[in-house]
Each structure stands twice: as structure tokens, then as C-alpha cells.
PDB file of C-alpha atoms and ligand atoms in Angstrom:
ATOM      1  CA  MET A   1      26.510  -0.864  -1.595  1.00 79.00           C
ATOM      2  CA  PRO A   2      24.232  -1.875  -4.495  1.00 85.00           C
ATOM      3  CA  ARG A   3      20.834  -0.265  -4.372  1.00 94.00           C
ATOM      4  CA  GLN A   4      17.961  -2.617  -3.470  1.00 95.00           C
ATOM      5  CA  VAL A   5      15.763  -2.177  -6.546  1.00 97.00           C
ATOM      6  CA  ASP A   6      18.184  -0.639  -9.032  1.00 96.00           C
ATOM      7  CA  GLY A   7      16.672  -0.287 -12.506  1.00 97.00           C
ATOM      8  CA  ARG A   8      13.319  -1.789 -11.563  1.00 98.00           C
ATOM      9  CA  VAL A   9       9.996  -0.151 -12.336  1.00 98.00           C
ATOM     10  CA  ALA A  10       7.814   0.455  -9.287  1.00 98.00           C
ATOM     11  CA  LEU A  11       4.195   1.584  -9.093  1.00 99.00           C
ATOM     12  CA  VAL A  12       2.760   3.010  -5.855  1.00 99.00           C
ATOM     13  CA  THR A  13      -0.933   3.882  -5.330  1.00 99.00           C
ATOM     14  CA  GLY A  14      -2.035   6.406  -2.733  1.00 98.00           C
ATOM     15  CA  ALA A  15       1.408   7.901  -3.220  1.00 98.00           C
ATOM     16  CA  GLY A  16       0.302  11.516  -2.818  1.00 98.00           C
ATOM     17  CA  SER A  17       0.465  11.332   0.981  1.00 98.00           C
ATOM     18  CA  GLY A  18       1.610   9.402   4.034  1.00 98.00           C
ATOM     19  CA  ILE A  19       2.923   5.876   3.648  1.00 98.00           C
ATOM     20  CA  GLY A  20       2.618   5.839  -0.151  1.00 98.00           C
ATOM     21  CA  ARG A  21       4.634   9.025  -0.550  1.00 98.00           C
ATOM     22  CA  ALA A  22       7.352   7.614   1.726  1.00 98.00           C
ATOM     23  CA  THR A  23       7.443   4.371  -0.270  1.00 98.00           C
ATOM     24  CA  ALA A  24       7.726   6.252  -3.560  1.00 98.00           C
ATOM     25  CA  LEU A  25      10.647   8.237  -2.121  1.00 98.00           C
ATOM     26  CA  ARG A  26      12.319   5.084  -0.868  1.00 98.00           C
ATOM     27  CA  PHE A  27      11.851   3.248  -4.176  1.00 98.00           C
ATOM     28  CA  GLY A  28      13.414   6.256  -5.902  1.00 98.00           C
ATOM     29  CA  ALA A  29      16.345   6.377  -3.482  1.00 98.00           C
ATOM     30  CA  GLU A  30      16.956   2.649  -4.025  1.00 98.00           C
ATOM     31  CA  GLY A  31      17.238   3.080  -7.783  1.00 98.00           C
ATOM     32  CA  ALA A  32      13.738   2.304  -9.085  1.00 98.00           C
ATOM     33  CA  ARG A  33      11.890   4.303 -11.716  1.00 98.00           C
ATOM     34  CA  VAL A  34       8.687   5.176  -9.902  1.00 98.00           C
ATOM     35  CA  VAL A  35       5.120   5.753 -11.043  1.00 99.00           C
ATOM     36  CA  VAL A  36       3.344   7.793  -8.391  1.00 99.00           C
ATOM     37  CA  ALA A  37      -0.425   7.220  -8.555  1.00 99.00           C
ATOM     38  CA  ASP A  38      -3.087   9.004  -6.541  1.00 99.00           C
ATOM     39  CA  ILE A  39      -6.671  10.186  -6.925  1.00 98.00           C
ATOM     40  CA  VAL A  40      -5.359  13.707  -6.225  1.00 98.00           C
ATOM     41  CA  LEU A  41      -3.074  14.344  -9.204  1.00 98.00           C
ATOM     42  CA  GLN A  42      -1.477  17.446  -7.679  1.00 98.00           C
ATOM     43  CA  ALA A  43      -0.431  15.487  -4.594  1.00 98.00           C
ATOM     44  CA  GLY A  44       1.061  12.775  -6.798  1.00 98.00           C
ATOM     45  CA  GLU A  45       2.943  15.382  -8.828  1.00 98.00           C
ATOM     46  CA  GLU A  46       4.367  16.820  -5.614  1.00 98.00           C
ATOM     47  CA  THR A  47       5.599  13.354  -4.594  1.00 99.00           C
ATOM     48  CA  ALA A  48       7.154  12.836  -8.039  1.00 98.00           C
ATOM     49  CA  ARG A  49       8.933  16.180  -7.657  1.00 98.00           C
ATOM     50  CA  LEU A  50      10.264  15.124  -4.250  1.00 98.00           C
ATOM     51  CA  VAL A  51      11.608  11.871  -5.751  1.00 98.00           C
ATOM     52  CA  GLN A  52      13.290  13.849  -8.551  1.00 98.00           C
ATOM     53  CA  ASP A  53      14.700  16.436  -6.121  1.00 98.00           C
ATOM     54  CA  ALA A  54      16.339  13.557  -4.242  1.00 98.00           C
ATOM     55  CA  GLY A  55      18.026  12.407  -7.484  1.00 98.00           C
ATOM     56  CA  GLY A  56      15.488   9.716  -8.442  1.00 98.00           C
ATOM     57  CA  GLU A  57      13.240   9.151 -11.434  1.00 98.00           C
ATOM     58  CA  ALA A  58       9.448   9.428 -11.137  1.00 98.00           C
ATOM     59  CA  LEU A  59       6.263  10.242 -13.050  1.00 98.00           C
ATOM     60  CA  ALA A  60       2.823  10.991 -11.648  1.00 98.00           C
ATOM     61  CA  VAL A  61      -0.505   9.680 -12.890  1.00 99.00           C
ATOM     62  CA  ARG A  62      -4.046  10.125 -11.602  1.00 98.00           C
ATOM     63  CA  VAL A  63      -5.902   6.969 -10.630  1.00 99.00           C
ATOM     64  CA  ASP A  64      -9.136   6.153  -8.899  1.00 99.00           C
ATOM     65  CA  VAL A  65      -8.495   2.606  -7.704  1.00 99.00           C
ATOM     66  CA  THR A  66     -12.238   1.878  -7.556  1.00 99.00           C
ATOM     67  CA  ASP A  67     -12.535   2.422 -11.326  1.00 98.00           C
ATOM     68  CA  GLU A  68     -11.407  -0.503 -13.479  1.00 98.00           C
ATOM     69  CA  ASP A  69     -10.673   1.632 -16.565  1.00 98.00           C
ATOM     70  CA  SER A  70      -8.650   4.084 -14.511  1.00 98.00           C
ATOM     71  CA  VAL A  71      -6.602   1.244 -12.998  1.00 99.00           C
ATOM     72  CA  ARG A  72      -5.991  -0.302 -16.417  1.00 98.00           C
ATOM     73  CA  SER A  73      -4.835   3.091 -17.736  1.00 98.00           C
ATOM     74  CA  MET A  74      -2.445   3.460 -14.786  1.00 99.00           C
ATOM     75  CA  VAL A  75      -0.711   0.182 -15.624  1.00 99.00           C
ATOM     76  CA  GLU A  76      -0.696   1.035 -19.355  1.00 98.00           C
ATOM     77  CA  PHE A  77       0.851   4.414 -18.504  1.00 98.00           C
ATOM     78  CA  THR A  78       3.579   2.663 -16.494  1.00 98.00           C
ATOM     79  CA  VAL A  79       4.437   0.257 -19.308  1.00 98.00           C
ATOM     80  CA  SER A  80       4.270   2.932 -22.014  1.00 98.00           C
ATOM     81  CA  ARG A  81       6.707   5.194 -20.136  1.00 98.00           C
ATOM     82  CA  TYR A  82       9.047   2.711 -18.477  1.00 98.00           C
ATOM     83  CA  GLY A  83       8.613  -0.472 -20.549  1.00 98.00           C
ATOM     84  CA  ARG A  84       7.577  -2.886 -17.787  1.00 98.00           C
ATOM     85  CA  LEU A  85       6.300  -3.261 -14.225  1.00 98.00           C
ATOM     86  CA  ASP A  86       8.460  -5.044 -11.648  1.00 98.00           C
ATOM     87  CA  CYS A  87       7.126  -3.937  -8.261  1.00 98.00           C
ATOM     88  CA  ALA A  88       3.705  -2.696  -7.201  1.00 99.00           C
ATOM     89  CA  HIS A  89       2.636  -1.253  -3.870  1.00 99.00           C
ATOM     90  CA  ASN A  90      -1.161  -1.189  -3.649  1.00 99.00           C
ATOM     91  CA  ASN A  91      -1.525   1.230  -0.808  1.00 98.00           C
ATOM     92  CA  ALA A  92      -4.422   3.631  -1.492  1.00 99.00           C
ATOM     93  CA  GLY A  93      -6.935   3.329   1.314  1.00 98.00           C
ATOM     94  CA  ILE A  94      -9.436   5.163   3.475  1.00 98.00           C
ATOM     95  CA  LEU A  95     -10.397   4.772   7.125  1.00 98.00           C
ATOM     96  CA  GLY A  96     -14.129   5.479   7.007  1.00 97.00           C
ATOM     97  CA  PRO A  97     -16.038   6.622  10.084  1.00 96.00           C
ATOM     98  CA  VAL A  98     -15.119   5.718  13.641  1.00 95.00           C
ATOM     99  CA  ALA A  99     -18.364   4.037  14.737  1.00 95.00           C
ATOM    100  CA  GLU A 100     -19.394   0.702  16.131  1.00 96.00           C
ATOM    101  CA  MET A 101     -21.077  -1.871  13.918  1.00 98.00           C
ATOM    102  CA  THR A 102     -24.659  -1.181  14.983  1.00 98.00           C
ATOM    103  CA  GLU A 103     -24.230   2.539  14.217  1.00 97.00           C
ATOM    104  CA  TYR A 104     -22.232   2.177  10.994  1.00 98.00           C
ATOM    105  CA  PRO A 105     -23.884   3.825   7.950  1.00 98.00           C
ATOM    106  CA  ARG A 106     -24.351   1.496   4.977  1.00 98.00           C
ATOM    107  CA  ALA A 107     -23.031   4.045   2.466  1.00 98.00           C
ATOM    108  CA  ASP A 108     -19.769   4.406   4.409  1.00 98.00           C
ATOM    109  CA  TYR A 109     -19.394   0.631   4.629  1.00 98.00           C
ATOM    110  CA  ASP A 110     -19.787   0.413   0.829  1.00 98.00           C
ATOM    111  CA  GLN A 111     -17.221   3.178   0.294  1.00 98.00           C
ATOM    112  CA  VAL A 112     -14.600   1.574   2.560  1.00 99.00           C
ATOM    113  CA  ILE A 113     -15.031  -1.806   0.854  1.00 99.00           C
ATOM    114  CA  SER A 114     -14.908  -0.177  -2.566  1.00 99.00           C
ATOM    115  CA  VAL A 115     -11.592   1.629  -2.029  1.00 99.00           C
ATOM    116  CA  ASN A 116      -9.811  -0.813   0.278  1.00 99.00           C
ATOM    117  CA  VAL A 117     -10.978  -4.151  -1.133  1.00 99.00           C
ATOM    118  CA  THR A 118     -12.166  -3.639  -4.710  1.00 99.00           C
ATOM    119  CA  GLY A 119      -9.363  -1.119  -5.256  1.00 99.00           C
ATOM    120  CA  VAL A 120      -6.643  -3.583  -4.271  1.00 99.00           C
ATOM    121  CA  TRP A 121      -8.381  -6.356  -6.226  1.00 99.00           C
ATOM    122  CA  LEU A 122      -8.524  -4.305  -9.453  1.00 99.00           C
ATOM    123  CA  CYS A 123      -4.917  -3.155  -9.071  1.00 99.00           C
ATOM    124  CA  MET A 124      -3.677  -6.700  -8.487  1.00 99.00           C
ATOM    125  CA  GLN A 125      -5.598  -7.990 -11.518  1.00 98.00           C
ATOM    126  CA  ALA A 126      -4.122  -5.392 -13.840  1.00 99.00           C
ATOM    127  CA  GLU A 127      -0.615  -5.738 -12.399  1.00 99.00           C
ATOM    128  CA  LEU A 128      -0.612  -9.545 -12.468  1.00 98.00           C
ATOM    129  CA  ARG A 129      -1.786  -9.541 -16.094  1.00 98.00           C
ATOM    130  CA  GLN A 130       1.141  -7.285 -17.027  1.00 98.00           C
ATOM    131  CA  MET A 131       3.709  -9.169 -14.951  1.00 98.00           C
ATOM    132  CA  LEU A 132       2.707 -12.497 -16.514  1.00 98.00           C
ATOM    133  CA  THR A 133       3.833 -11.143 -19.897  1.00 98.00           C
ATOM    134  CA  GLN A 134       7.357 -10.350 -18.622  1.00 98.00           C
ATOM    135  CA  ASP A 135      10.470 -12.271 -17.579  1.00 97.00           C
ATOM    136  CA  PRO A 136      10.741 -11.906 -13.798  1.00 97.00           C
ATOM    137  CA  PRO A 137      13.624  -9.898 -12.340  1.00 96.00           C
ATOM    138  CA  GLN A 138      16.020 -11.583  -9.873  1.00 96.00           C
ATOM    139  CA  GLY A 139      13.944 -12.639  -6.847  1.00 96.00           C
ATOM    140  CA  GLY A 140      10.691 -12.333  -8.787  1.00 97.00           C
ATOM    141  CA  HIS A 141       8.136  -9.699  -9.495  1.00 98.00           C
ATOM    142  CA  SER A 142       6.654  -8.253  -6.321  1.00 98.00           C
ATOM    143  CA  ILE A 143       3.269  -6.981  -5.243  1.00 99.00           C
ATOM    144  CA  VAL A 144       2.899  -5.577  -1.727  1.00 99.00           C
ATOM    145  CA  ASN A 145      -0.566  -4.611  -0.508  1.00 99.00           C
ATOM    146  CA  THR A 146      -1.040  -2.325   2.473  1.00 99.00           C
ATOM    147  CA  ALA A 147      -3.257  -4.105   4.982  1.00 99.00           C
ATOM    148  CA  SER A 148      -3.104  -3.206   8.690  1.00 98.00           C
ATOM    149  CA  VAL A 149      -2.955  -4.792  12.131  1.00 98.00           C
ATOM    150  CA  ALA A 150      -6.728  -4.245  11.830  1.00 98.00           C
ATOM    151  CA  GLY A 151      -6.554  -6.933   9.131  1.00 98.00           C
ATOM    152  CA  LEU A 152      -5.284  -9.448  11.687  1.00 98.00           C
ATOM    153  CA  VAL A 153      -7.444  -8.744  14.744  1.00 97.00           C
ATOM    154  CA  GLY A 154     -10.888  -7.215  15.270  1.00 97.00           C
ATOM    155  CA  SER A 155     -11.293  -3.453  15.666  1.00 95.00           C
ATOM    156  CA  PRO A 156     -14.730  -2.682  17.122  1.00 95.00           C
ATOM    157  CA  THR A 157     -14.644   1.072  16.478  1.00 93.00           C
ATOM    158  CA  ILE A 158     -13.620   0.741  12.801  1.00 96.00           C
ATOM    159  CA  PRO A 159     -15.364  -2.510  11.829  1.00 98.00           C
ATOM    160  CA  ALA A 160     -15.685  -1.902   8.078  1.00 98.00           C
ATOM    161  CA  TYR A 161     -12.029  -0.885   7.862  1.00 98.00           C
ATOM    162  CA  SER A 162     -11.051  -4.013   9.782  1.00 98.00           C
ATOM    163  CA  ALA A 163     -13.175  -6.187   7.475  1.00 98.00           C
ATOM    164  CA  SER A 164     -11.582  -4.564   4.447  1.00 99.00           C
ATOM    165  CA  LYS A 165      -8.051  -5.174   5.699  1.00 98.00           C
ATOM    166  CA  HIS A 166      -8.793  -8.818   6.548  1.00 99.00           C
ATOM    167  CA  ALA A 167      -9.920  -9.101   2.913  1.00 99.00           C
ATOM    168  CA  VAL A 168      -6.645  -7.548   1.750  1.00 99.00           C
ATOM    169  CA  VAL A 169      -4.677 -10.166   3.701  1.00 99.00           C
ATOM    170  CA  GLY A 170      -6.867 -12.926   2.248  1.00 98.00           C
ATOM    171  CA  MET A 171      -6.652 -11.891  -1.380  1.00 98.00           C
ATOM    172  CA  THR A 172      -2.910 -11.325  -1.017  1.00 99.00           C
ATOM    173  CA  ASN A 173      -2.488 -14.906   0.166  1.00 98.00           C
ATOM    174  CA  SER A 174      -4.646 -16.251  -2.683  1.00 98.00           C
ATOM    175  CA  ALA A 175      -2.558 -14.359  -5.238  1.00 99.00           C
ATOM    176  CA  ALA A 176       0.661 -15.549  -3.591  1.00 98.00           C
ATOM    177  CA  ARG A 177      -0.429 -19.171  -3.902  1.00 98.00           C
ATOM    178  CA  GLY A 178      -1.768 -18.645  -7.409  1.00 98.00           C
ATOM    179  CA  TYR A 179       1.224 -16.900  -8.967  1.00 98.00           C
ATOM    180  CA  GLY A 180       4.274 -17.997  -6.947  1.00 98.00           C
ATOM    181  CA  LYS A 181       5.286 -20.625  -9.497  1.00 98.00           C
ATOM    182  CA  ARG A 182       5.003 -17.999 -12.221  1.00 98.00           C
ATOM    183  CA  GLY A 183       7.600 -15.672 -10.734  1.00 98.00           C
ATOM    184  CA  ILE A 184       5.379 -13.281  -8.791  1.00 98.00           C
ATOM    185  CA  ARG A 185       5.600 -12.810  -5.008  1.00 98.00           C
ATOM    186  CA  VAL A 186       2.641 -11.177  -3.257  1.00 99.00           C
ATOM    187  CA  ASN A 187       2.820  -9.971   0.332  1.00 99.00           C
ATOM    188  CA  SER A 188       0.943  -7.600   2.600  1.00 98.00           C
ATOM    189  CA  VAL A 189       2.261  -5.194   5.210  1.00 98.00           C
ATOM    190  CA  CYS A 190       0.282  -4.732   8.405  1.00 98.00           C
ATOM    191  CA  PRO A 191       1.233  -1.450  10.055  1.00 98.00           C
ATOM    192  CA  ALA A 192       0.019  -0.384  13.477  1.00 97.00           C
ATOM    193  CA  LEU A 193      -0.633   3.307  14.011  1.00 95.00           C
ATOM    194  CA  VAL A 194       1.355   5.656  11.831  1.00 96.00           C
ATOM    195  CA  ASP A 195       0.843   9.395  12.175  1.00 92.00           C
ATOM    196  CA  THR A 196      -0.673  10.316   8.788  1.00 94.00           C
ATOM    197  CA  PRO A 197      -3.796  12.270   7.771  1.00 94.00           C
ATOM    198  CA  LEU A 198      -5.734   8.969   7.593  1.00 96.00           C
ATOM    199  CA  ALA A 199      -5.150   8.209  11.282  1.00 92.00           C
ATOM    200  CA  GLN A 200      -6.192  11.635  12.610  1.00 90.00           C
ATOM    201  CA  PRO A 201      -9.832  10.707  13.412  1.00 91.00           C
ATOM    202  CA  LEU A 202      -8.482   8.032  15.757  1.00 88.00           C
ATOM    203  CA  PHE A 203      -6.705  10.655  17.874  1.00 83.00           C
ATOM    204  CA  GLU A 204      -9.788  12.485  19.024  1.00 78.00           C
ATOM    205  CA  ASN A 205      -8.244  13.901  22.137  1.00 72.00           C
ATOM    206  CA  ALA A 206      -4.908  13.991  23.887  1.00 71.00           C
ATOM    207  CA  GLU A 207      -5.930  11.250  26.307  1.00 75.00           C
ATOM    208  CA  SER A 208      -6.842   8.769  23.610  1.00 81.00           C
ATOM    209  CA  GLU A 209      -3.757   9.699  21.561  1.00 83.00           C
ATOM    210  CA  GLU A 210      -1.560   8.838  24.552  1.00 86.00           C
ATOM    211  CA  ARG A 211      -3.444   5.590  25.120  1.00 84.00           C
ATOM    212  CA  MET A 212      -3.041   4.670  21.482  1.00 86.00           C
ATOM    213  CA  ARG A 213       0.651   5.443  21.546  1.00 86.00           C
ATOM    214  CA  LEU A 214       1.104   2.992  24.398  1.00 86.00           C
ATOM    215  CA  ARG A 215      -0.622   0.154  22.517  1.00 89.00           C
ATOM    216  CA  GLN A 216       2.606  -0.357  20.579  1.00 93.00           C
ATOM    217  CA  ALA A 217       5.232  -2.295  22.584  1.00 95.00           C
ATOM    218  CA  VAL A 218       7.760   0.382  21.645  1.00 96.00           C
ATOM    219  CA  GLY A 219       5.474   3.082  23.119  1.00 95.00           C
ATOM    220  CA  ARG A 220       5.228   5.232  20.001  1.00 95.00           C
ATOM    221  CA  PHE A 221       3.552   5.448  16.624  1.00 95.00           C
ATOM    222  CA  GLY A 222       5.337   4.263  13.498  1.00 97.00           C
ATOM    223  CA  ASP A 223       7.084   6.555  11.029  1.00 97.00           C
ATOM    224  CA  VAL A 224       6.061   6.361   7.390  1.00 98.00           C
ATOM    225  CA  GLU A 225       9.708   5.578   6.560  1.00 98.00           C
ATOM    226  CA  GLU A 226       9.549   2.439   8.700  1.00 98.00           C
ATOM    227  CA  ILE A 227       6.715   1.080   6.570  1.00 98.00           C
ATOM    228  CA  ALA A 228       8.364   2.261   3.347  1.00 98.00           C
ATOM    229  CA  SER A 229      11.669   0.512   4.066  1.00 98.00           C
ATOM    230  CA  THR A 230       9.814  -2.762   4.718  1.00 98.00           C
ATOM    231  CA  VAL A 231       7.838  -2.472   1.472  1.00 98.00           C
ATOM    232  CA  VAL A 232      10.937  -1.782  -0.617  1.00 98.00           C
ATOM    233  CA  TRP A 233      12.854  -4.611   1.030  1.00 98.00           C
ATOM    234  CA  LEU A 234       9.939  -7.017   0.390  1.00 98.00           C
ATOM    235  CA  SER A 235      10.000  -5.857  -3.246  1.00 98.00           C
ATOM    236  CA  SER A 236      13.710  -6.551  -3.644  1.00 98.00           C
ATOM    237  CA  GLY A 237      15.635  -9.704  -4.525  1.00 97.00           C
ATOM    238  CA  ASP A 238      16.674  -9.928  -0.848  1.00 97.00           C
ATOM    239  CA  ALA A 239      13.140 -11.123  -0.013  1.00 98.00           C
ATOM    240  CA  SER A 240      13.104 -13.777  -2.753  1.00 98.00           C
ATOM    241  CA  PHE A 241      11.691 -16.569  -0.524  1.00 98.00           C
ATOM    242  CA  ILE A 242       8.969 -14.434   1.051  1.00 98.00           C
ATOM    243  CA  THR A 243       5.477 -14.587  -0.359  1.00 98.00           C
ATOM    244  CA  GLY A 244       1.979 -14.761   1.120  1.00 98.00           C
ATOM    245  CA  THR A 245       3.235 -13.133   4.306  1.00 98.00           C
ATOM    246  CA  PRO A 246       1.132 -10.610   6.186  1.00 98.00           C
ATOM    247  CA  MET A 247       4.131  -8.768   7.597  1.00 98.00           C
ATOM    248  CA  ARG A 248       3.457  -6.965  10.828  1.00 98.00           C
ATOM    249  CA  VAL A 249       5.261  -3.624  10.968  1.00 98.00           C
ATOM    250  CA  ASP A 250       3.661  -2.669  14.218  1.00 98.00           C
ATOM    251  CA  GLY A 251       6.181  -1.802  16.917  1.00 97.00           C
ATOM    252  CA  GLY A 252       5.033  -4.917  18.739  1.00 97.00           C
ATOM    253  CA  ALA A 253       1.377  -3.874  18.922  1.00 96.00           C
ATOM    254  CA  LEU A 254       0.236  -7.470  18.415  1.00 96.00           C
ATOM    255  CA  ALA A 255       3.144  -9.123  20.226  1.00 96.00           C
TER     256      ALA A 255
HETATM  257  N1  NAD B   1      -1.814   5.601   9.091  1.00 92.53           N
HETATM  258  C1  NAD B   1      -1.997   4.482   9.743  1.00 92.53           C
HETATM  259  O1  NAD B   1      -2.000   4.428  10.985  1.00 92.53           O
HETATM  260  C2  NAD B   1      -2.196   3.193   8.983  1.00 92.53           C
HETATM  261  C3  NAD B   1      -2.088   1.979   9.687  1.00 92.53           C
HETATM  262  C4  NAD B   1      -2.282   0.796   8.992  1.00 92.53           C
HETATM  263  C5  NAD B   1      -2.551   0.803   7.644  1.00 92.53           C
HETATM  264  N2  NAD B   1      -2.657   1.999   6.988  1.00 92.53           N
HETATM  265  C6  NAD B   1      -2.957   1.940   5.557  1.00 92.53           C
HETATM  266  O2  NAD B   1      -1.929   2.594   4.847  1.00 92.53           O
HETATM  267  C7  NAD B   1      -2.417   3.044   3.590  1.00 92.53           C
HETATM  268  C8  NAD B   1      -1.984   4.480   3.365  1.00 92.53           C
HETATM  269  O3  NAD B   1      -2.593   5.283   4.348  1.00 92.53           O
HETATM  270  P1  NAD B   1      -1.946   6.597   4.961  1.00 92.53           P
HETATM  271  O4  NAD B   1      -2.014   6.435   6.426  1.00 92.53           O
HETATM  272  O5  NAD B   1      -0.662   6.898   4.295  1.00 92.53           O
HETATM  273  O6  NAD B   1      -3.117   7.634   4.569  1.00 92.53           O
HETATM  274  P2  NAD B   1      -3.124   8.992   3.734  1.00 92.53           P
HETATM  275  O7  NAD B   1      -4.522   9.479   3.867  1.00 92.53           O
HETATM  276  O8  NAD B   1      -1.999   9.857   4.167  1.00 92.53           O
HETATM  277  O9  NAD B   1      -2.855   8.507   2.235  1.00 92.53           O
HETATM  278  C9  NAD B   1      -3.810   7.799   1.489  1.00 92.53           C
HETATM  279  C10 NAD B   1      -3.696   8.246   0.035  1.00 92.53           C
HETATM  280  O10 NAD B   1      -4.619   7.446  -0.742  1.00 92.53           O
HETATM  281  C11 NAD B   1      -5.225   8.289  -1.695  1.00 92.53           C
HETATM  282  N3  NAD B   1      -6.511   7.710  -2.122  1.00 92.53           N
HETATM  283  C12 NAD B   1      -7.655   7.634  -1.412  1.00 92.53           C
HETATM  284  N4  NAD B   1      -8.625   7.092  -2.142  1.00 92.53           N
HETATM  285  C13 NAD B   1      -8.088   6.789  -3.355  1.00 92.53           C
HETATM  286  C14 NAD B   1      -8.598   6.214  -4.548  1.00 92.53           C
HETATM  287  N5  NAD B   1      -9.876   5.839  -4.660  1.00 92.53           N
HETATM  288  N6  NAD B   1      -7.747   6.056  -5.583  1.00 92.53           N
HETATM  289  C15 NAD B   1      -6.458   6.437  -5.501  1.00 92.53           C
HETATM  290  N7  NAD B   1      -5.927   7.013  -4.405  1.00 92.53           N
HETATM  291  C16 NAD B   1      -6.728   7.180  -3.346  1.00 92.53           C
HETATM  292  C17 NAD B   1      -5.392   9.613  -0.970  1.00 92.53           C
HETATM  293  O11 NAD B   1      -5.581  10.690  -1.888  1.00 92.53           O
HETATM  294  C18 NAD B   1      -4.092   9.702  -0.196  1.00 92.53           C
HETATM  295  O12 NAD B   1      -3.081  10.377  -0.921  1.00 92.53           O
HETATM  296  C19 NAD B   1      -3.928   2.838   3.626  1.00 92.53           C
HETATM  297  O13 NAD B   1      -4.267   1.659   2.919  1.00 92.53           O
HETATM  298  C20 NAD B   1      -4.216   2.662   5.103  1.00 92.53           C
HETATM  299  O14 NAD B   1      -5.366   1.916   5.332  1.00 92.53           O
HETATM  300  C21 NAD B   1      -2.469   3.183   7.626  1.00 92.53           C
END
């Protein structure tokens, strides 16, 4: 069977851990040359090694997605090493504190918005600028942003995170409408709970972990691979008519 993204160049942010690492591995397994970007360079290098160990091609680069120069350098690095940029997964994100709105510290709100909103914005800007200079691959260039089910419904205990993910869905849709006729598809994925370091503060005790498990119709958390396979499929020519879609990958949590 032909591999889904054979020969394409894929960039994944937040790829040193969790969902981003799984997506980098999946891109590599499906034939892409992968740039693994994370604020923790060592973690990114470990992911790149895992991609290579599995027979794929990958390079690591440090990025702070809140820093415009750093983001520009990440895209320049990608193009200087691999010649182009076909698929981007803007996935770096933080949860912020678990606290209701009236108790939420201003500095934490600013930090969540900076990483989750401004970070995705800056990445999309730099990626779109590069993609507009290229001929699109079959099915179009692809950008997939990691939003969340918290970007589709309110989440009273993580209100800044929920606001940030609604913004990710919104800016994804604006980019989809703005660049669709120029060969670029832009989608978001909206996972429910996936057991990664980011989600740990939500599982404060065994009772709440069990309750949270049951919120998904399938009665379990998601696996990082289940998000990764969706992202890589959305990035492939098989998803050529899909753009501006906030794709729920949520085990039926919002069904
Ligand atoms: N885990 C879940 O339940 C869940 C559910 C829905 C959405 N998400 C989203 O998935 C994405 C990935 O989260 P995860 O669960 O894999 O978490 P994770 O903590 O395992 O991974 C996040 C990665 O982002 C990196 N990062 C953080 N700030 C950065 C910055 N400024 N610049 C570059 N990299 C940075 C971290 O170093 C880390 O490697 C996030 O956007 C998160 O909001 C997660």
C-alpha cells in the first residue's frame, strides 16, 4: 500500500512529548521527512531518534512558539534542510491552572493565551508564507492545529484553556477560508482526554480520573496514536476536500 504522505515534508511543534511525538512518529512511518520542534530541544532530539530508529527521516529543532523570530527560524530550518514545507501540525500547548474564572490568576491567563493562541497564530503565519511560494502537493498543502473539545464547549475549571482552544478553532477556519483557493487546507483536531503529561492535573484523584474516563462514550481516554493517525490522514491527499473542519477525535465525548 502506498504510504500516506510519502516524500512530503512535515513540521510538528510540541513534538517532544505526547500527541506531537506520536504525530512525528506517524508522519515518519508514512514516508514524510519530519522536522520535530519543541521548546525542550533534548525531548525533540529523542523524538527524532525514535523516528529514525523506526526507519524514518527526522531532524530536531528548538522553537519557542511564542517568539516570532524563533518560529521564523524553525520554518527557515525546515526549508534549508528539506527544501520545502508540505504539512504542518501546530500542536504545542499548555493547560494552565485548574481554577474557575473568578480565581484565575492574570499571569496564567496571559501565558495560556500566549502559547496556545499567539503560538498557533505565529506558526500559521510563517507556514502560510512559505507554502504560498510553493506548488501544492496532490490534495494541497495542509496545516492541522491542535484544538480540543474544550474549544467547542465551555470548560468551567480550565476557562483560559477553553478560550484559547476556541480561538484556535476560529483562526483555523479563517485561514481555511482565506487560503483554500491557493492550495492550502487548514483544519483543527479536537481531542477529548488523552493520557499525556499535560492532562495529569485534571486527574487529581482516582475518583475524578474514573469520572473523566466515563465522559467519553467509549468509556476510556484516547491514545496519542489515535490523534496522530487523524492528523496524518488530514494532512494527506486522501483528505483533499476537507478544510476548515474542527475534527472531533473524542471517543464520543461530545456526542
Ligand atoms: N492530553 C489531552 O488530553 C489533550 C486533549 C485535547 C487537546 N490537547 C492538546 O494537545 C496538544 C499537545 O498536548 P499533549 O497532551 O501532547 O501535552 P504534552 O505536555 O505531552 O506535550 C506538549 C509539548 O509542547 C511543548 N511546548 C510547550 N510550550 C511550548 C512552546 N512555547 N514552544 C514550543 N513547544 C512548547 C512541551 O515541551 C511539550 O513537549 C496541546 O495543544 C494540548 O492542548 C491535549
